[in-house]
Short mmCIF file of C-alpha atoms and ligand atoms in Angstrom, two decimals:
data_model
loop_
_atom_site.label_atom_id
_atom_site.label_comp_id
_atom_site.label_asym_id
_atom_site.label_seq_id
_atom_site.Cartn_x
_atom_site.Cartn_y
_atom_site.Cartn_z
CA MET D 1 -70.11 -114.09 -0.04
CA SER D 2 -71.19 -117.45 1.26
CA ILE D 3 -68.79 -119.72 3.14
CA ILE D 4 -69.71 -122.71 0.98
CA GLU D 5 -68.11 -121.00 -2.02
CA PHE D 6 -64.77 -121.56 -0.27
CA LEU D 7 -65.44 -124.97 1.14
CA PRO D 8 -64.48 -127.52 -1.48
CA THR D 9 -65.76 -131.04 -1.72
CA GLU D 10 -62.58 -132.47 -3.31
CA LYS D 11 -59.76 -131.18 -1.13
CA PHE D 12 -59.19 -129.67 2.30
CA VAL D 13 -58.99 -125.92 2.73
CA PHE D 14 -57.28 -124.23 5.68
CA GLY D 15 -59.41 -122.20 8.07
CA SER D 16 -56.91 -119.33 7.62
CA GLU D 17 -57.67 -119.25 3.88
CA ILE D 18 -61.40 -119.01 4.56
CA CYS D 19 -60.70 -116.20 7.04
CA ARG D 20 -58.74 -114.33 4.39
CA PHE D 21 -61.30 -114.81 1.60
CA LEU D 22 -64.28 -113.86 3.71
CA GLU D 23 -62.42 -111.30 5.81
CA ILE D 24 -63.74 -112.80 9.02
CA SER D 25 -62.11 -114.10 12.22
CA ARG D 26 -61.28 -117.75 13.01
CA THR D 27 -64.07 -117.77 15.57
CA ALA D 28 -66.53 -116.58 12.91
CA VAL D 29 -65.34 -119.36 10.56
CA ARG D 30 -65.86 -121.95 13.30
CA GLU D 31 -69.34 -120.57 14.02
CA ARG D 32 -70.32 -120.80 10.35
CA ILE D 33 -68.94 -124.31 10.04
CA ASN D 34 -70.99 -125.32 13.10
CA ARG D 35 -74.10 -123.73 11.62
CA LEU D 36 -73.55 -125.67 8.37
CA ARG D 37 -73.25 -128.88 10.37
CA GLN D 38 -76.44 -128.04 12.28
CA ILE D 39 -78.44 -127.64 9.09
CA GLY D 40 -77.21 -130.93 7.64
CA TYR D 41 -73.76 -130.60 5.99
CA THR D 42 -71.19 -133.21 6.91
CA ILE D 43 -67.89 -131.33 7.25
CA LYS D 44 -64.66 -133.01 8.21
CA SER D 45 -61.99 -130.99 9.98
CA SER D 46 -58.36 -132.05 10.44
CA SER D 47 -54.91 -130.51 10.58
CA LYS D 48 -55.27 -130.07 6.79
CA GLY D 49 -58.31 -127.84 7.26
CA TYR D 50 -61.94 -128.37 6.34
CA ILE D 51 -63.69 -130.35 3.62
CA ILE D 52 -67.37 -130.92 2.79
CA VAL D 53 -67.96 -134.68 2.81
CA LYS D 54 -71.69 -134.50 2.17
CA LYS D 55 -73.82 -131.54 1.13
CA CYS D 56 -77.02 -130.65 2.92
CA GLU D 57 -80.06 -132.13 1.25
CA LEU D 58 -82.35 -129.31 2.33
CA PHE D 59 -81.95 -126.06 0.58
CA ASN D 60 -80.54 -123.33 2.80
CA GLU D 61 -79.25 -119.77 3.01
CA TYR D 62 -75.65 -120.67 2.08
CA GLU D 63 -76.61 -122.32 -1.19
CA ILE D 64 -78.87 -119.37 -2.03
CA GLU D 65 -76.21 -116.76 -1.27
CA ALA D 66 -73.63 -118.72 -3.25
CA ASN D 67 -75.91 -118.85 -6.29
CA LEU D 68 -76.92 -115.19 -6.41
CA LYS D 69 -74.92 -113.71 -9.29
CA LYS D 70 -74.95 -110.17 -7.85
CA PRO D 71 -75.81 -108.61 -4.50
CA LEU D 72 -79.50 -107.72 -4.26
CA ASN D 73 -81.02 -104.85 -2.28
CA ILE D 74 -84.08 -106.92 -1.56
CA CYS D 75 -81.98 -109.79 -0.19
CA LYS D 76 -79.18 -108.48 1.99
CA MET D 77 -79.66 -111.06 4.70
CA ILE D 78 -81.22 -114.53 4.68
CA LYS D 79 -82.54 -116.23 7.79
CA TYR D 80 -83.27 -119.91 7.32
CA TYR D 81 -85.23 -122.19 9.63
CA LYS D 82 -85.67 -125.94 9.34
CA GLU D 83 -88.99 -125.35 11.04
CA THR D 84 -90.78 -122.27 12.32
CA ALA D 85 -94.37 -121.27 13.07
CA SER D 86 -94.58 -118.85 10.14
CA THR D 87 -91.95 -116.91 8.21
CA GLN D 88 -94.46 -114.02 8.23
CA THR D 89 -94.49 -113.95 12.02
CA ALA D 90 -90.69 -114.17 12.05
CA VAL D 91 -90.17 -111.34 9.55
CA LYS D 92 -92.68 -109.09 11.33
CA LYS D 93 -90.73 -109.55 14.57
CA LEU D 94 -87.58 -108.41 12.75
CA ALA D 95 -89.47 -105.41 11.31
CA LEU D 96 -90.48 -104.40 14.83
CA LYS D 97 -86.81 -104.63 15.85
CA ASN D 98 -86.05 -102.07 13.12
CA PHE D 99 -84.31 -104.39 10.66
CA GLY D 100 -84.02 -102.69 7.28
CA GLU D 101 -85.25 -103.58 3.80
CA GLY D 102 -83.78 -106.78 2.39
CA VAL D 103 -84.32 -109.45 5.04
CA VAL D 104 -85.57 -112.74 3.63
CA VAL D 105 -86.84 -115.42 6.03
CA ILE D 106 -87.17 -118.93 4.65
CA ALA D 107 -88.42 -122.11 6.29
CA GLU D 108 -88.33 -125.73 5.22
CA LYS D 109 -91.55 -126.30 7.20
CA GLN D 110 -94.07 -124.01 8.87
CA THR D 111 -96.28 -125.22 11.69
CA LYS D 112 -98.62 -122.21 11.58
CA GLY D 113 -98.33 -120.94 8.02
CA TYR D 114 -101.20 -118.65 7.08
CA GLY D 115 -102.59 -116.93 4.05
CA ARG D 116 -104.96 -114.07 3.36
CA ILE D 117 -107.95 -113.71 5.65
CA LYS D 118 -106.09 -115.88 8.16
CA ARG D 119 -106.63 -119.07 6.16
CA VAL D 120 -104.37 -121.96 7.09
CA TRP D 121 -101.53 -122.36 4.59
CA ASN D 122 -100.39 -125.93 4.28
CA SER D 123 -96.58 -125.81 4.57
CA ASN D 124 -95.07 -129.29 4.45
CA ALA D 125 -91.41 -129.85 3.67
CA GLY D 126 -90.46 -129.56 0.01
CA GLY D 127 -92.29 -126.32 -0.75
CA LEU D 128 -90.91 -122.82 -0.87
CA TRP D 129 -92.13 -120.77 2.08
CA PHE D 130 -90.57 -117.37 2.56
CA SER D 131 -91.21 -113.80 3.66
CA MET D 132 -89.49 -110.58 2.69
CA LEU D 133 -89.09 -107.35 4.62
CA LEU D 134 -89.46 -104.36 2.31
CA LYS D 135 -89.60 -100.61 2.84
CA PRO D 136 -90.99 -99.26 -0.43
CA VAL D 137 -91.09 -95.53 -0.96
CA ILE D 138 -94.71 -95.42 -2.08
CA ARG D 139 -97.98 -94.21 -0.58
CA PRO D 140 -99.69 -96.77 1.70
CA ASP D 141 -102.68 -97.03 -0.66
CA GLY D 142 -100.28 -98.31 -3.35
CA SER D 143 -99.14 -101.25 -1.26
CA SER D 144 -101.64 -103.68 -2.79
CA ILE D 145 -99.78 -103.22 -6.09
CA LEU D 146 -96.83 -105.04 -4.54
CA SER D 147 -98.69 -108.33 -4.59
CA LEU D 148 -99.34 -107.80 -8.29
CA LEU D 149 -95.60 -107.37 -8.83
CA PHE D 150 -94.87 -110.56 -6.93
CA SER D 151 -97.41 -112.36 -9.11
CA ILE D 152 -95.75 -111.08 -12.27
CA ALA D 153 -92.30 -112.15 -11.04
CA LEU D 154 -93.54 -115.66 -10.17
CA SER D 155 -95.37 -116.04 -13.44
CA ARG D 156 -92.31 -114.90 -15.42
CA ILE D 157 -90.04 -117.42 -13.67
CA LEU D 158 -92.48 -120.27 -14.28
CA GLU D 159 -92.49 -119.41 -17.98
CA LYS D 160 -88.84 -118.50 -18.51
CA LYS D 161 -87.16 -121.18 -16.42
CA TYR D 162 -89.59 -124.05 -16.60
CA GLY D 163 -91.71 -123.39 -19.71
CA ILE D 164 -94.88 -123.44 -17.60
CA SER D 165 -97.63 -121.03 -18.52
CA SER D 166 -99.64 -119.71 -15.61
CA GLU D 167 -102.50 -117.36 -14.92
CA ILE D 168 -102.91 -114.78 -12.17
CA LYS D 169 -106.15 -114.88 -10.25
CA TRP D 170 -106.49 -111.31 -9.03
CA PRO D 171 -105.04 -110.12 -6.87
CA ASN D 172 -102.35 -112.65 -6.06
CA ASP D 173 -102.94 -116.33 -6.71
CA ILE D 174 -100.88 -118.06 -9.35
CA LEU D 175 -102.74 -120.80 -11.16
CA ILE D 176 -101.53 -123.59 -13.39
CA CYS D 177 -104.29 -125.43 -15.27
CA GLY D 178 -106.81 -123.61 -13.05
CA LYS D 179 -105.24 -124.87 -9.80
CA LYS D 180 -103.33 -122.78 -7.26
CA VAL D 181 -99.57 -123.21 -7.27
CA ALA D 182 -98.61 -120.08 -5.31
CA GLY D 183 -100.10 -117.45 -3.04
CA ILE D 184 -98.93 -114.11 -1.71
CA ILE D 185 -99.82 -112.21 1.43
CA ILE D 186 -98.95 -108.58 2.09
CA GLU D 187 -99.00 -107.18 5.62
CA MET D 188 -97.71 -103.76 6.57
CA SER D 189 -97.25 -101.02 9.10
CA ALA D 190 -98.02 -97.55 7.77
CA GLU D 191 -98.84 -94.01 8.75
CA GLN D 192 -101.05 -91.65 6.81
CA ASP D 193 -98.55 -90.95 4.06
CA ILE D 194 -95.71 -93.40 4.52
CA ILE D 195 -95.16 -97.10 4.74
CA ASN D 196 -92.97 -98.10 7.68
CA TRP D 197 -92.51 -101.66 6.43
CA VAL D 198 -94.10 -104.37 4.38
CA ALA D 199 -93.94 -108.08 5.22
CA ALA D 200 -94.54 -109.96 1.99
CA GLY D 201 -95.10 -113.70 2.37
CA ILE D 202 -94.88 -116.06 -0.58
CA GLY D 203 -95.75 -119.72 -0.69
CA VAL D 204 -95.02 -121.86 -3.74
CA ASN D 205 -95.93 -125.54 -4.00
CA ILE D 206 -92.74 -126.93 -5.47
CA ASN D 207 -91.72 -130.44 -4.42
CA ASN D 208 -94.16 -130.76 -1.49
CA SER D 209 -96.98 -133.27 -1.49
CA LEU D 210 -100.42 -131.76 -1.21
CA PRO D 211 -102.97 -133.09 1.26
CA GLU D 212 -105.94 -135.00 -0.22
CA ASP D 213 -108.45 -132.22 0.52
CA LEU D 214 -106.44 -129.67 -1.52
CA LYS D 215 -105.68 -131.86 -4.52
CA ASN D 216 -108.62 -130.65 -6.62
CA ILE D 217 -107.82 -126.95 -6.10
CA SER D 218 -104.02 -126.87 -5.71
CA ILE D 219 -101.08 -128.11 -7.72
CA SER D 220 -97.30 -128.36 -7.29
CA ILE D 221 -94.56 -127.73 -9.82
CA LYS D 222 -93.37 -131.31 -9.29
CA GLU D 223 -96.78 -132.54 -10.39
CA VAL D 224 -96.67 -130.40 -13.54
CA LEU D 225 -93.12 -131.27 -14.58
CA LYS D 226 -93.21 -134.86 -13.28
CA ARG D 227 -89.88 -134.24 -11.57
CA GLU D 228 -88.51 -132.38 -8.58
CA ILE D 229 -86.91 -129.02 -9.18
CA ASP D 230 -84.06 -127.29 -7.40
CA ARG D 231 -85.60 -124.78 -4.98
CA THR D 232 -82.36 -122.82 -4.71
CA GLU D 233 -82.48 -122.16 -8.46
CA PHE D 234 -86.13 -121.15 -8.21
CA ILE D 235 -85.71 -118.66 -5.38
CA VAL D 236 -82.52 -117.19 -6.82
CA ALA D 237 -84.30 -116.61 -10.17
CA PHE D 238 -87.33 -115.18 -8.38
CA LEU D 239 -85.36 -112.78 -6.17
CA THR D 240 -83.31 -111.56 -9.12
CA GLU D 241 -86.45 -110.98 -11.20
CA PHE D 242 -88.27 -109.26 -8.37
CA GLU D 243 -85.33 -106.93 -7.64
CA SER D 244 -85.63 -105.34 -11.08
CA LEU D 245 -89.45 -105.26 -11.09
CA TYR D 246 -89.45 -103.58 -7.68
CA PHE D 247 -86.86 -101.01 -8.71
CA ASN D 248 -88.67 -100.19 -11.97
CA PHE D 249 -92.00 -99.93 -10.16
CA GLN D 250 -90.66 -97.46 -7.59
CA SER D 251 -89.14 -95.28 -10.27
CA GLY D 252 -91.80 -95.59 -13.00
CA GLY D 253 -95.08 -96.77 -11.44
CA PHE D 254 -97.21 -99.80 -12.28
CA LYS D 255 -98.41 -98.71 -15.73
CA GLN D 256 -95.42 -100.37 -17.44
CA PHE D 257 -96.61 -103.79 -16.14
CA LEU D 258 -100.33 -103.35 -16.77
CA GLU D 259 -100.46 -105.05 -20.16
CA GLU D 260 -98.42 -108.03 -18.96
CA TYR D 261 -100.58 -108.49 -15.86
CA ASN D 262 -103.80 -108.25 -17.85
CA SER D 263 -102.54 -110.73 -20.43
CA LYS D 264 -102.27 -113.27 -17.59
CA VAL D 265 -105.49 -112.49 -15.73
CA ALA D 266 -107.54 -115.62 -14.94
CA TYR D 267 -111.29 -115.71 -15.79
CA LYS D 268 -110.90 -112.73 -18.15
CA ASP D 269 -114.12 -111.67 -19.89
CA VAL D 270 -116.17 -114.18 -17.94
CA LEU D 271 -118.70 -113.73 -15.19
CA VAL D 272 -117.04 -113.61 -11.78
CA THR D 273 -118.01 -112.84 -8.21
CA VAL D 274 -115.80 -110.83 -5.86
CA ASP D 275 -116.41 -111.55 -2.18
CA SER D 276 -115.28 -109.01 0.34
CA ALA D 277 -115.20 -108.85 4.13
CA CYS D 278 -116.59 -105.30 4.22
CA ASN D 279 -118.96 -105.03 1.25
CA ASP D 280 -121.61 -107.09 -0.51
CA ALA D 281 -120.35 -109.55 -3.11
CA ILE D 282 -120.19 -108.11 -6.63
CA THR D 283 -120.91 -110.18 -9.74
CA GLY D 284 -120.10 -109.10 -13.27
CA LYS D 285 -117.84 -109.52 -16.26
CA ASN D 286 -114.12 -109.45 -15.46
CA PHE D 287 -112.17 -106.88 -17.51
CA GLY D 288 -108.83 -107.25 -15.71
CA ILE D 289 -107.20 -104.43 -13.75
CA ASP D 290 -106.63 -100.70 -14.15
CA GLU D 291 -103.30 -98.96 -13.58
CA SER D 292 -103.96 -98.65 -9.84
CA GLY D 293 -104.38 -102.42 -9.59
CA ARG D 294 -108.17 -102.24 -9.12
CA LEU D 295 -110.25 -104.99 -10.69
CA ILE D 296 -112.68 -103.72 -13.32
CA ILE D 297 -116.04 -105.49 -13.21
CA GLU D 298 -118.99 -104.71 -15.45
CA THR D 299 -122.15 -105.41 -13.46
CA LYS D 300 -125.69 -105.19 -14.89
CA ASN D 301 -125.81 -101.45 -14.17
CA LYS D 302 -122.31 -100.05 -14.13
CA ILE D 303 -118.55 -100.45 -14.13
CA GLU D 304 -117.17 -101.18 -10.66
CA LYS D 305 -113.49 -100.76 -9.70
CA ILE D 306 -112.64 -102.99 -6.80
CA ILE D 307 -109.68 -102.45 -4.49
CA SER D 308 -109.68 -105.73 -2.58
CA GLY D 309 -111.56 -109.00 -2.31
CA THR D 310 -111.50 -112.64 -3.28
CA LEU D 311 -112.38 -113.59 -6.82
CA ARG D 312 -114.19 -116.72 -7.99
CA ARG D 313 -116.09 -117.82 -11.07
CA ALA D 314 -119.74 -116.81 -10.73
CA GLU D 315 -122.23 -119.60 -10.18
CA ASN D 316 -124.68 -120.02 -13.04
C1 LIG B 1 -102.64 -116.82 0.21
O1 LIG B 1 -102.75 -117.41 -0.87
O2 LIG B 1 -103.63 -116.57 0.90
C2 LIG B 1 -101.28 -116.39 0.67
C3 LIG B 1 -100.43 -117.54 1.11
C4 LIG B 1 -99.09 -117.10 1.67
C5 LIG B 1 -98.31 -118.25 2.27
C6 LIG B 1 -96.93 -117.84 2.62
S1 LIG B 1 -95.88 -119.20 2.97
C7 LIG B 1 -94.65 -118.12 3.55
C8 LIG B 1 -95.33 -117.04 4.35
N1 LIG B 1 -95.54 -117.47 5.71
C9 LIG B 1 -96.83 -117.60 6.00
O3 LIG B 1 -97.29 -117.96 7.11
N2 LIG B 1 -97.58 -117.28 4.93
C10 LIG B 1 -96.77 -116.91 3.81
#
């Protein structure tokens, strides 16, 4: 339960009532009120209790918790920063301190946000930058599938909630009108047969302005809809969608999502090149993915199944 569910904007509420509802001490209530003030809520306190005078304009953990309709295993605890270097770095630190599955770290701004192959990830205020700590019970070689699941969840939310159709550029870029709106990075610690933890980082261009040099390759949801959207609603819908995808994947494998993923694959049936850090680039016709998440490419001589790499349209 989030404290803001019990903090009205129309009338005062006694601290003792909040204590009773949330089953926490007076000191804990005071600490939470102070935290709300720190992140931007204006809260008046008097002998009549507490009242919210002005809500926080930034989205934050309290609004998210208050809007989740049911408790989620993948989101048991939210840590919110107005600014941090990278939510990935923050969540990996928590993983090393043995935090369990279900920590979500969110930042309004990142000063050192990064993407795959250590590319800089532009993270101005207004976007949605978050990382999740997961402990999936799957073999380490199946971990790349997770980014496919995140892509499906993002693409479903764009369609269902905002009527935006998107494509997935394998393995994990979400495109709208051919431009990148979201990216996913998966980092993990594993042993031969088990995954210790996965840090999944997701960046979605929502209400943020994009720098000039990215404008021809990236897009924001605000640009598509010509209006700002509520990031709390977006992340709540995303987390709820991902919870069920993740559960179904762990119990039934990826096959159940294969058709949906392939129906959204970008550059399908066209000539693409896959660049990779370890192997030579491969060029061929893109047939989408197989049930292990490998990209199927028909080159001049044979069918290749590629585990990882970066996809682009082939040059003519
Ligand atoms: C990519 O497209 O290469 C992946 C981009 C991932 C960016 C997100 S933003 C939240 C999290 N924190 C980071 O530093 N990176 C990820």
